[in-house]
DNA sequence: CTCGGTGCAAATGCTTTGCAATGTC
DNA sequence: GACATTGCAAAGCATTTGCACCGAG
């Protein structure tokens, strides 16, 4: 949503870690913010290139990692070989249902789930940083097709 | 636990799909059943080789996929590039806490979680086949080290 | 001016594939 | 005997790395 606020978070994160503010880093963040839903590094790379921005794949990968550490991007590993990313800024924590037929991803939020996670972590004395619930199966659309 | 019961499941699965009962398939299953906890394809391959069994990596990968479809093995994708497997026979559905420092995996079961999953799937009209909740963070052991 | 960051191409590591040989049915 | 399955090595992909160059601080 608010690009400037996200830029500020990045600026502060870079300052705190004494890392440099390069145009590439802001460009990747800007591109990420424009995308609705999930994407992989390759798609982001081609999107930036075709928008006329000059950047290398290595930098895209590096920067996505950095943005993840800054809390601006979430990284997921579903069933495939590719890592999938998603902007984390202005989005509440949520989980995913992945359709094995069409690959569609349905997001959902559930407060009870948050509570359970906290309970389990307390019980096992585990310090949670992030979490992902992935439900694999068949979506309504695909079931109707048969 | 009961190797013979697992073998029977495989036999029935193969018959149902008109697939062949090869020694390799039973050997992979047997090796899988002996392992406590998670493993990757490479580790299983070397384990079998060093036990004197002659098999190729390709067959290990193929057979792990087959065993997954038969419901005898679960396949996970945590944060890394490698797929991790685990025997599914005689083990109830469970979820994972992954320590980002030491890589340890803590398993847990929570019945409330099952109910939430069912609720969410009903709500979105989604047909669940499998699911995995992964909680990333730091385990008690690693926090004490600091 | 220094050294962190970038770009490029090559390397890496997991997984899949093509094809001839094998052994199940 | 037919043909699914195996083994092997090579190919495929996503991601990382090494190193020369560049540019932020």
Coordinates of C-alpha atoms (C1' of nucleotides) in Angstrom, one line a residue:
Chain A
X1 CA 0.0 0.0 0.0
X2 CA 2.1 2.9 1.3
X3 CA 5.3 2.6 -0.7
X4 CA 7.0 5.4 1.2
X5 CA 6.4 3.7 4.6
X6 CA 8.0 0.5 3.2
X7 CA 10.9 2.5 1.9
X8 CA 11.4 4.0 5.3
X9 CA 11.5 0.5 6.9
X10 CA 14.1 -0.5 4.4
X11 CA 16.2 2.6 5.0
X12 CA 16.1 2.1 8.8
X13 CA 16.9 -1.6 8.4
X14 CA 19.9 -0.8 6.2
X15 CA 21.1 1.9 8.6
X16 CA 20.8 -0.3 11.6
X17 CA 22.9 -3.0 9.9
X18 CA 25.3 -0.5 8.4
X19 CA 24.4 -1.7 4.9
X20 CA 24.3 0.4 1.8
X21 CA 21.3 2.0 0.3
X22 CA 21.6 1.0 -3.4
X23 CA 19.1 1.9 -6.1
X24 CA 18.7 -1.9 -6.8
X25 CA 17.4 -2.5 -3.3
X26 CA 14.7 0.1 -3.5
X27 CA 13.8 -1.0 -7.0
X28 CA 13.3 -4.6 -5.9
X29 CA 11.2 -3.4 -3.0
X30 CA 9.1 -1.2 -5.3
X31 CA 8.5 -4.1 -7.8
X32 CA 7.6 -6.4 -4.9
X33 CA 5.0 -4.0 -3.6
X34 CA 3.3 -3.8 -7.0
X35 CA 2.7 -7.5 -7.2
X36 CA -0.5 -9.0 -5.8
X37 CA -0.1 -12.5 -4.5
X38 CA 2.9 -14.9 -4.8
X39 CA 5.8 -14.8 -7.2
X40 CA 9.2 -16.4 -7.6
X41 CA 12.6 -14.8 -8.1
X42 CA 12.7 -15.4 -11.8
X43 CA 9.3 -13.8 -12.4
X44 CA 10.3 -10.8 -10.5
X45 CA 13.6 -10.6 -12.4
X46 CA 11.8 -10.6 -15.8
X47 CA 9.2 -8.2 -14.6
X48 CA 11.9 -5.7 -13.6
X49 CA 13.9 -6.2 -16.8
X50 CA 10.9 -5.7 -19.0
X51 CA 10.1 -2.6 -17.1
X52 CA 13.4 -1.3 -18.3
X53 CA 15.3 -1.7 -15.1
X54 CA 18.8 -3.1 -15.3
X55 CA 19.5 -5.7 -12.7
X56 CA 21.0 -9.2 -12.4
X57 CA 19.4 -12.3 -11.1
X58 CA 22.0 -12.6 -8.3
X59 CA 21.0 -9.2 -7.0
X60 CA 17.3 -10.1 -7.1
X61 CA 18.0 -13.2 -5.0
X62 CA 20.2 -11.4 -2.6
X63 CA 17.8 -8.6 -2.2
X64 CA 14.8 -10.8 -1.6
X65 CA 16.7 -12.4 1.2
X66 CA 17.5 -9.0 2.6
X67 CA 13.9 -7.9 2.4
X68 CA 12.9 -11.0 4.1
X69 CA 15.2 -10.2 7.0
X70 CA 13.9 -6.7 7.1
X71 CA 10.4 -8.2 7.5
X72 CA 9.1 -6.7 4.2
X73 CA 8.9 -10.0 2.3
X74 CA 7.8 -13.5 3.2
X75 CA 9.4 -16.5 1.7
X76 CA 7.6 -19.9 1.3
X77 CA 8.5 -23.3 0.2
X78 CA 5.4 -25.1 -1.0
X79 CA 5.6 -28.5 -2.7
X80 CA 7.7 -27.3 -5.7
X81 CA 11.4 -26.7 -6.2
X82 CA 11.0 -23.0 -6.4
X83 CA 10.9 -20.6 -3.5
X84 CA 7.8 -18.4 -3.6
X85 CA 7.8 -14.9 -2.2
X86 CA 5.1 -12.4 -1.2
X87 CA 5.1 -8.9 0.2
X88 CA 4.8 -8.9 3.9
X89 CA 4.2 -5.1 4.3
X90 CA 0.6 -4.2 5.2
X91 CA -0.4 -7.9 5.2
X92 CA -1.5 -9.7 8.3
X93 CA -0.1 -13.1 9.1
X94 CA -1.9 -15.7 7.1
X95 CA -1.8 -19.2 5.9
X96 CA -2.3 -21.1 2.6
X97 CA -4.4 -23.7 0.9
X98 CA -2.7 -25.0 -2.3
X99 CA -4.7 -26.7 -5.0
X100 CA -2.6 -29.6 -6.3
X101 CA -4.6 -29.6 -9.6
X102 CA -4.5 -26.0 -10.7
X103 CA -1.8 -24.6 -8.4
X104 CA -4.1 -21.9 -7.1
X105 CA -3.3 -20.6 -3.6
X106 CA -6.1 -19.6 -1.3
X107 CA -5.1 -17.5 1.7
X108 CA -6.8 -17.5 5.0
X109 CA -6.5 -16.1 8.5
X110 CA -7.5 -17.7 11.7
X111 CA -7.0 -16.3 15.1
X112 CA -7.5 -19.6 16.9
X113 CA -4.6 -20.9 15.0
X114 CA -2.4 -18.1 16.4
X115 CA -3.4 -19.0 19.9
X116 CA -2.6 -22.7 19.3
X117 CA 0.8 -21.8 17.9
X118 CA 1.6 -19.8 21.0
X119 CA 0.4 -22.6 23.3
X120 CA 2.5 -25.2 21.5
X121 CA 5.6 -23.0 21.6
X122 CA 5.2 -22.2 25.3
X123 CA 4.8 -25.9 26.0
X124 CA 8.0 -26.9 24.1
X125 CA 9.9 -23.8 25.2
X126 CA 10.3 -22.8 21.6
X127 CA 10.8 -19.2 20.4
X128 CA 8.7 -18.7 17.3
X129 CA 10.0 -16.4 14.5
X130 CA 7.6 -17.3 11.7
X131 CA 5.2 -20.0 10.7
X132 CA 3.3 -21.4 7.8
X133 CA 0.4 -23.8 7.6
X134 CA 0.1 -25.3 4.2
X135 CA -3.0 -27.3 3.3
X136 CA -2.7 -29.3 0.1
X137 CA -5.7 -30.7 -1.7
X138 CA -8.3 -29.8 -4.4
X139 CA -10.1 -26.5 -4.7
X140 CA -13.9 -26.2 -5.3
X141 CA -13.3 -25.1 -9.0
X142 CA -11.3 -28.2 -9.8
X143 CA -13.7 -30.6 -8.1
X144 CA -16.5 -29.2 -10.2
X145 CA -14.6 -29.8 -13.4
X146 CA -14.8 -33.6 -13.1
Chain B
X1 CA 6.7 -50.8 13.7
X2 CA 5.1 -53.8 11.9
X3 CA 7.2 -54.2 8.7
X4 CA 4.9 -56.9 7.4
X5 CA 1.8 -54.7 7.6
X6 CA 3.7 -51.9 5.7
X7 CA 4.8 -54.5 3.1
X8 CA 1.1 -55.5 2.7
X9 CA 0.0 -52.0 2.1
X10 CA 2.7 -51.6 -0.6
X11 CA 1.7 -54.9 -2.2
X12 CA -2.0 -53.9 -2.3
X13 CA -1.1 -50.4 -3.6
X14 CA 1.0 -51.9 -6.4
X15 CA -1.7 -54.4 -7.4
X16 CA -4.4 -51.7 -7.4
X17 CA -2.3 -49.6 -9.8
X18 CA -1.1 -52.6 -11.8
X19 CA 2.5 -51.7 -10.9
X20 CA 5.3 -54.2 -10.5
X21 CA 6.5 -55.6 -7.2
X22 CA 10.3 -55.2 -7.5
X23 CA 12.8 -56.0 -4.8
X24 CA 14.0 -52.4 -4.9
X25 CA 10.6 -51.1 -3.8
X26 CA 10.5 -53.4 -0.8
X27 CA 14.1 -52.6 0.1
X28 CA 13.5 -48.9 0.1
X29 CA 10.4 -49.3 2.2
X30 CA 12.3 -51.5 4.6
X31 CA 15.1 -49.0 4.9
X32 CA 12.6 -46.2 5.4
X33 CA 10.9 -48.0 8.3
X34 CA 14.3 -48.4 10.1
X35 CA 14.9 -44.7 10.2
X36 CA 13.7 -42.7 13.1
X37 CA 13.0 -39.1 12.2
X38 CA 13.6 -37.2 9.0
X39 CA 16.0 -38.0 6.2
X40 CA 16.7 -36.9 2.7
X41 CA 16.9 -39.0 -0.5
X42 CA 20.7 -38.9 -0.5
X43 CA 21.1 -40.1 3.1
X44 CA 18.7 -43.0 2.4
X45 CA 20.7 -43.9 -0.7
X46 CA 24.0 -44.0 1.1
X47 CA 22.5 -45.9 3.9
X48 CA 21.2 -48.6 1.6
X49 CA 24.5 -48.7 -0.4
X50 CA 26.6 -49.1 2.8
X51 CA 24.2 -51.9 3.9
X52 CA 25.3 -53.7 0.8
X53 CA 22.2 -53.2 -1.2
X54 CA 22.6 -52.3 -4.9
X55 CA 20.4 -49.5 -6.0
X56 CA 20.6 -46.2 -7.9
X57 CA 19.7 -42.8 -6.8
X58 CA 17.1 -42.5 -9.5
X59 CA 15.3 -45.5 -8.1
X60 CA 15.5 -44.1 -4.6
X61 CA 13.8 -40.9 -5.7
X62 CA 11.2 -42.7 -7.8
X63 CA 10.4 -45.1 -5.1
X64 CA 10.1 -42.4 -2.4
X65 CA 7.5 -40.7 -4.6
X66 CA 5.7 -43.9 -5.0
X67 CA 5.7 -44.6 -1.3
X68 CA 4.4 -41.2 -0.7
X69 CA 1.5 -41.9 -3.0
X70 CA 0.9 -45.1 -1.2
X71 CA 0.7 -43.2 2.0
X72 CA 3.7 -44.9 3.6
X73 CA 6.0 -41.9 3.4
X74 CA 5.5 -38.2 4.0
X75 CA 7.5 -35.6 2.1
X76 CA 8.3 -32.2 3.4
X77 CA 9.9 -29.1 2.2
X78 CA 11.2 -27.0 5.0
X79 CA 13.3 -23.9 4.5
X80 CA 16.1 -25.7 2.6
X81 CA 16.6 -26.8 -1.0
X82 CA 16.3 -30.5 -0.1
X83 CA 13.1 -32.5 0.3
X84 CA 12.9 -34.3 3.6
X85 CA 11.1 -37.6 4.1
X86 CA 9.7 -39.5 7.0
X87 CA 7.9 -42.8 7.4
X88 CA 4.2 -42.2 7.6
X89 CA 3.2 -45.8 8.6
X90 CA 2.2 -46.1 12.3
X91 CA 2.7 -42.4 12.9
X92 CA -0.2 -40.1 13.6
X93 CA -0.5 -36.8 11.7
X94 CA 1.8 -34.3 13.3
X95 CA 3.5 -30.9 12.7
X96 CA 6.9 -29.5 13.1
X97 CA 8.9 -26.8 14.9
X98 CA 12.2 -26.2 13.1
X99 CA 15.1 -24.6 14.9
X100 CA 16.9 -22.2 12.6
X101 CA 20.1 -22.4 14.6
X102 CA 20.7 -26.1 15.0
X103 CA 18.3 -27.5 12.5
X104 CA 16.6 -29.7 15.1
X105 CA 13.0 -30.7 14.4
X106 CA 10.5 -31.0 17.2
X107 CA 7.3 -32.8 16.3
X108 CA 4.0 -32.1 18.0
X109 CA 0.4 -33.1 17.7
X110 CA -2.6 -30.9 18.5
X111 CA -6.2 -32.0 18.0
X112 CA -7.5 -28.5 18.1
X113 CA -5.4 -27.8 15.0
X114 CA -7.1 -30.7 13.2
X115 CA -10.5 -29.2 13.9
X116 CA -9.4 -25.7 12.7
X117 CA -8.1 -27.2 9.5
X118 CA -11.4 -29.0 8.9
X119 CA -13.4 -25.8 9.6
X120 CA -11.3 -23.7 7.3
X121 CA -11.6 -26.3 4.5
X122 CA -15.3 -26.5 4.9
X123 CA -15.5 -22.7 4.8
X124 CA -13.5 -22.4 1.6
X125 CA -15.0 -25.6 0.1
X126 CA -11.5 -27.1 -0.2
X127 CA -10.8 -30.8 -0.2
X128 CA -7.8 -31.5 2.1
X129 CA -5.4 -34.2 1.2
X130 CA -2.5 -33.4 3.5
X131 CA -1.2 -30.5 5.5
X132 CA 1.9 -29.2 7.3
X133 CA 2.3 -26.6 9.9
X134 CA 5.9 -25.4 10.2
X135 CA 7.0 -23.2 13.0
X136 CA 10.4 -21.7 12.5
X137 CA 12.4 -20.2 15.4
X138 CA 14.9 -21.0 18.1
X139 CA 14.7 -24.1 20.4
X140 CA 15.3 -24.0 24.1
X141 CA 18.8 -25.6 23.8
X142 CA 20.1 -23.0 21.4
X143 CA 18.7 -20.1 23.5
X144 CA 20.5 -21.3 26.5
X145 CA 23.8 -21.4 24.6
X146 CA 24.0 -17.6 24.3
Chain C
dC1 C1' 39.3 6.3 -0.9
dT2 C1' 37.4 2.1 1.0
dC3 C1' 35.0 -1.7 0.9
dG4 C1' 30.2 -3.4 0.4
dG5 C1' 27.3 -4.4 -3.6
dT6 C1' 26.5 -5.5 -8.3
dG7 C1' 26.8 -8.2 -12.8
dC8 C1' 28.1 -11.9 -15.3
dA9 C1' 29.1 -16.4 -16.1
dA10 C1' 30.4 -20.4 -14.2
dA11 C1' 29.7 -23.7 -10.5
dT12 C1' 26.8 -26.2 -7.3
dG13 C1' 23.6 -29.4 -5.6
dC14 C1' 19.1 -31.6 -5.8
dT15 C1' 16.2 -34.0 -8.8
dT16 C1' 14.7 -35.7 -13.3
dT17 C1' 15.4 -37.8 -17.8
dG18 C1' 16.9 -40.7 -21.9
dC19 C1' 18.0 -45.0 -23.2
dA20 C1' 19.8 -49.6 -23.1
dA21 C1' 19.6 -53.5 -20.1
dT22 C1' 16.9 -56.2 -16.9
dG23 C1' 13.4 -59.0 -14.8
dT24 C1' 8.3 -59.0 -13.5
dC25 C1' 4.1 -60.6 -15.0
Chain D
dG1 C1' 7.8 -62.3 -24.7
dA2 C1' 6.0 -57.6 -23.6
dC3 C1' 6.8 -53.8 -21.3
dA4 C1' 7.3 -51.6 -16.7
dT5 C1' 11.3 -50.7 -14.0
dT6 C1' 16.1 -50.1 -13.2
dG7 C1' 20.9 -48.1 -13.6
dC8 C1' 23.9 -44.9 -15.2
dA9 C1' 25.4 -40.7 -16.7
dA10 C1' 24.0 -36.7 -18.6
dA11 C1' 20.8 -32.9 -18.5
dG12 C1' 17.8 -29.5 -16.0
dC13 C1' 16.6 -26.0 -12.9
dA14 C1' 16.8 -22.9 -9.0
dT15 C1' 20.1 -20.8 -6.5
dT16 C1' 24.9 -19.5 -5.1
dT17 C1' 29.6 -18.1 -5.8
dG18 C1' 34.0 -16.0 -7.5
dC19 C1' 35.9 -12.1 -9.1
dA20 C1' 36.5 -7.8 -11.5
dC21 C1' 34.2 -3.5 -11.6
dC22 C1' 31.4 0.1 -9.6
dG23 C1' 29.6 3.5 -6.6
dA24 C1' 27.7 4.7 -1.7
dG25 C1' 29.4 6.5 2.4

